[in-house]
Coordinates of C-alpha atoms in Angstrom, one line a residue:
M663 CA 0.0 0.0 0.0
L664 CA 1.4 3.4 -1.1
L665 CA 0.4 6.3 1.2
C666 CA 1.1 10.0 0.9
D667 CA 0.8 12.9 3.3
V668 CA 0.6 16.1 1.3
G669 CA 2.0 18.9 3.6
N670 CA 2.8 22.5 3.3
T671 CA 6.5 22.0 2.4
F672 CA 6.9 18.4 1.2
L673 CA 4.9 15.4 0.2
H674 CA 5.8 12.5 2.5
F675 CA 5.4 8.9 1.1
Y676 CA 5.2 5.6 2.9
H677 CA 5.5 2.1 1.3
N678 CA 6.5 -1.2 2.8
G679 CA 7.9 0.4 5.9
K680 CA 10.0 3.0 4.0
I681 CA 9.4 6.7 4.3
W682 CA 10.6 9.4 2.0
K683 CA 9.8 13.0 1.1
E684 CA 9.6 14.8 -2.3
K685 CA 9.3 18.4 -3.4
P686 CA 5.9 19.1 -4.9
Y687 CA 7.3 20.4 -8.2
A688 CA 9.9 17.7 -8.6
L689 CA 7.8 14.6 -8.0
S690 CA 9.1 11.4 -9.5
K691 CA 6.7 9.3 -11.6
K692 CA 5.7 6.4 -9.4
K693 CA 6.9 3.1 -10.9
E694 CA 4.8 1.0 -8.5
N695 CA 1.6 -0.2 -10.1
L696 CA -0.3 0.8 -6.9
P697 CA -2.9 3.4 -6.1
I698 CA -1.7 6.2 -3.9
Y699 CA -4.0 6.7 -0.9
Y700 CA -3.4 10.3 0.3
I701 CA -4.4 13.1 2.6
S702 CA -3.7 16.7 1.9
V703 CA -3.6 20.1 3.6
N704 CA -2.4 21.9 0.5
E705 CA -4.6 22.0 -2.7
R706 CA -1.8 23.3 -4.9
F707 CA 0.6 20.5 -3.9
E708 CA -2.2 18.0 -4.2
R709 CA -2.6 18.9 -7.9
C710 CA 1.1 18.1 -8.3
L711 CA 0.5 14.7 -6.9
L712 CA -2.5 14.0 -9.1
A713 CA -0.5 15.0 -12.2
S714 CA 2.3 12.5 -11.2
H715 CA 0.3 9.3 -10.9
P716 CA -2.7 8.0 -12.7
Y717 CA -4.6 6.7 -9.7
C718 CA -4.7 8.7 -6.5
V719 CA -7.4 8.4 -3.8
N720 CA -8.1 11.1 -1.3
I721 CA -9.0 9.4 2.0
G722 CA -9.5 12.5 4.1
E723 CA -13.2 11.7 4.6
Y724 CA -12.2 8.4 6.1
I725 CA -10.1 10.0 8.9
E726 CA -12.6 10.4 11.7
I727 CA -12.1 10.9 15.4
E728 CA -14.4 12.0 18.2
S729 CA -13.7 15.6 18.9
E730 CA -15.4 19.0 19.5
Y731 CA -12.5 20.8 17.9
K732 CA -13.7 22.8 14.9
G733 CA -11.4 22.7 11.8
L734 CA -9.0 20.0 13.0
G735 CA -6.6 19.4 10.0
V736 CA -6.7 16.0 8.4
D737 CA -3.0 15.4 9.2
R738 CA -3.7 16.0 12.8
R739 CA -6.7 13.7 12.8
A740 CA -4.7 11.0 11.2
A741 CA -2.0 11.2 13.9
C742 CA -4.6 11.3 16.6
K743 CA -6.3 8.2 15.2
A744 CA -3.1 6.3 15.8
V745 CA -3.0 7.1 19.5
Q746 CA -5.6 5.9 22.1
D747 CA -4.1 7.8 25.1
G748 CA -1.4 10.5 25.1
V749 CA -0.3 13.8 23.6
I750 CA 0.7 14.0 20.0
I751 CA 3.3 16.6 19.1
D752 CA 3.9 17.1 15.4
A753 CA 6.9 19.3 15.1
G754 CA 7.2 20.5 11.5
S755 CA 6.6 23.9 9.8
A756 CA 4.1 24.5 12.6
I757 CA 4.2 22.6 15.9
T758 CA 0.8 21.1 16.9
A759 CA -0.2 19.4 20.1
D760 CA -3.3 17.3 20.5
I761 CA -4.5 15.4 23.6
M762 CA -6.1 12.0 23.3
Q763 CA -7.9 10.2 26.1
N764 CA -9.7 6.9 25.7
G765 CA -9.8 7.5 22.0
I766 CA -11.4 10.9 22.3
H767 CA -9.7 14.1 21.2
L768 CA -9.9 16.6 24.0
G769 CA -8.4 19.6 22.2
G770 CA -5.0 21.0 21.1
Y771 CA -3.0 24.0 20.1
I772 CA -0.6 25.3 17.4
M773 CA 2.7 27.1 17.7
P774 CA 5.2 28.2 15.1
G775 CA 7.8 25.7 14.1
L776 CA 11.5 26.5 14.6
G777 CA 11.9 27.7 11.0
A778 CA 8.8 29.9 11.3
Y779 CA 10.1 31.3 14.6
R780 CA 13.3 32.3 12.9
K781 CA 11.4 33.9 10.0
M782 CA 9.3 35.9 12.5
C783 CA 12.3 37.2 14.3
A784 CA 14.0 38.1 11.0
D785 CA 10.9 40.1 10.0
I786 CA 11.3 42.1 13.2
S787 CA 14.9 43.1 12.4
P788 CA 17.7 41.9 10.1
V789 CA 19.9 41.7 13.2
L790 CA 17.6 38.8 14.3
D791 CA 18.0 36.8 11.1
I792 CA 20.0 34.2 12.9
K793 CA 20.0 30.4 12.5
I794 CA 18.5 28.6 15.5
E795 CA 21.3 26.5 17.1
P796 CA 19.9 23.2 18.5
S797 CA 22.9 22.7 20.8
V798 CA 22.4 26.0 22.7
N799 CA 22.7 25.7 26.5
L800 CA 19.2 25.7 28.0
S801 CA 20.5 25.7 31.6
A802 CA 22.1 29.1 31.6
L803 CA 20.9 32.6 30.6
P804 CA 22.3 33.5 27.1
Q805 CA 25.1 36.1 26.8
N806 CA 24.7 36.9 23.1
T807 CA 22.0 37.5 20.6
S808 CA 22.5 34.3 18.7
D809 CA 22.1 32.1 21.8
A810 CA 19.3 34.3 23.1
L811 CA 17.2 33.7 20.0
S812 CA 17.8 29.9 20.0
F813 CA 17.2 29.7 23.7
G814 CA 13.9 31.6 23.4
A815 CA 12.6 29.5 20.5
I816 CA 13.5 26.1 21.8
K817 CA 12.8 26.6 25.5
S818 CA 9.4 28.2 24.9
V819 CA 8.3 25.1 23.0
I820 CA 9.7 22.7 25.6
L821 CA 8.0 24.5 28.5
M822 CA 4.7 24.7 26.7
I823 CA 4.7 21.0 26.0
K824 CA 5.8 20.2 29.6
N825 CA 2.9 22.3 30.9
T826 CA 0.4 20.5 28.7
T827 CA 1.7 16.9 29.0
R828 CA 2.8 16.7 32.7
T829 CA 2.8 12.9 33.3
K830 CA 1.1 11.9 30.0
K831 CA 2.8 9.8 27.4
I832 CA 4.1 12.0 24.5
F833 CA 4.2 10.9 20.9
F834 CA 6.5 13.0 18.8
T835 CA 6.5 13.1 15.0
G836 CA 7.5 15.6 12.3
G837 CA 10.8 16.9 11.1
D838 CA 11.9 18.3 14.4
G839 CA 10.1 15.7 16.5
K840 CA 13.2 13.6 17.2
F841 CA 15.0 16.7 18.4
F842 CA 12.3 17.7 20.9
A843 CA 11.7 14.1 22.1
R844 CA 15.1 14.0 23.7
F845 CA 14.0 16.5 26.3
F846 CA 11.2 14.3 27.7
E847 CA 11.6 11.0 29.6
N848 CA 8.0 9.9 28.7
A849 CA 8.4 10.5 25.0
I850 CA 8.3 8.3 21.9
Y851 CA 9.5 9.5 18.5
D852 CA 7.5 7.9 15.7
N853 CA 7.7 9.3 12.2
T854 CA 5.0 6.9 10.9
L855 CA 2.3 8.2 13.2
V856 CA 0.2 9.9 10.5
F857 CA 0.6 6.8 8.2
K858 CA -0.5 4.5 11.0
G859 CA -3.6 6.6 11.4
M860 CA -4.3 6.4 7.7
Q861 CA -3.8 2.7 7.7
K862 CA -6.2 2.3 10.6
A863 CA -8.9 4.3 8.8
L864 CA -8.3 2.4 5.5
Q865 CA -8.9 -0.9 7.3
K866 CA -12.6 0.0 7.5
H867 CA -13.0 1.0 3.9
I868 CA -10.9 -1.2 1.6

């Protein structure tokens, strides 16, 4: 089964346990004689996918979870569908947090991802157009602007997640998920979380 998660930066594919990403305007023609089951949060990139393969099936309507949240994105629903109890942190272009309890989505929130954080600071002043340094010391107050920006970006995310999760199990996914997972003892990094949710939904429909 060939799966695709159409995001806002890349298209992520999953097949036979292998995950890879491709740029929307440089998609390779799929050699596998398989339909692509996909979800999408970007209509423009979705059109690129449809042009690259003769048989694509949007399964967004299959991704259902119990929730009162209005406008929950299909990628977040898919990740939540893979978790019965815990907090799902998808650390990508944006950082999303969703709380699941007994298979019910209790709510969640959205923060800028590290790349977006840097861009926002650069928009404030060219002096703040600085690369975020993952190895910045988070135990001591910064003594220069570069460390100060990295410290503020990374620690604000960590403290927000800690405040939300407390003793709950945390499931990290997304491009920066592995990086943030190392700050939490009760964390699991799983870059297949969205695809697991898609597979679970598909089991009822095909």
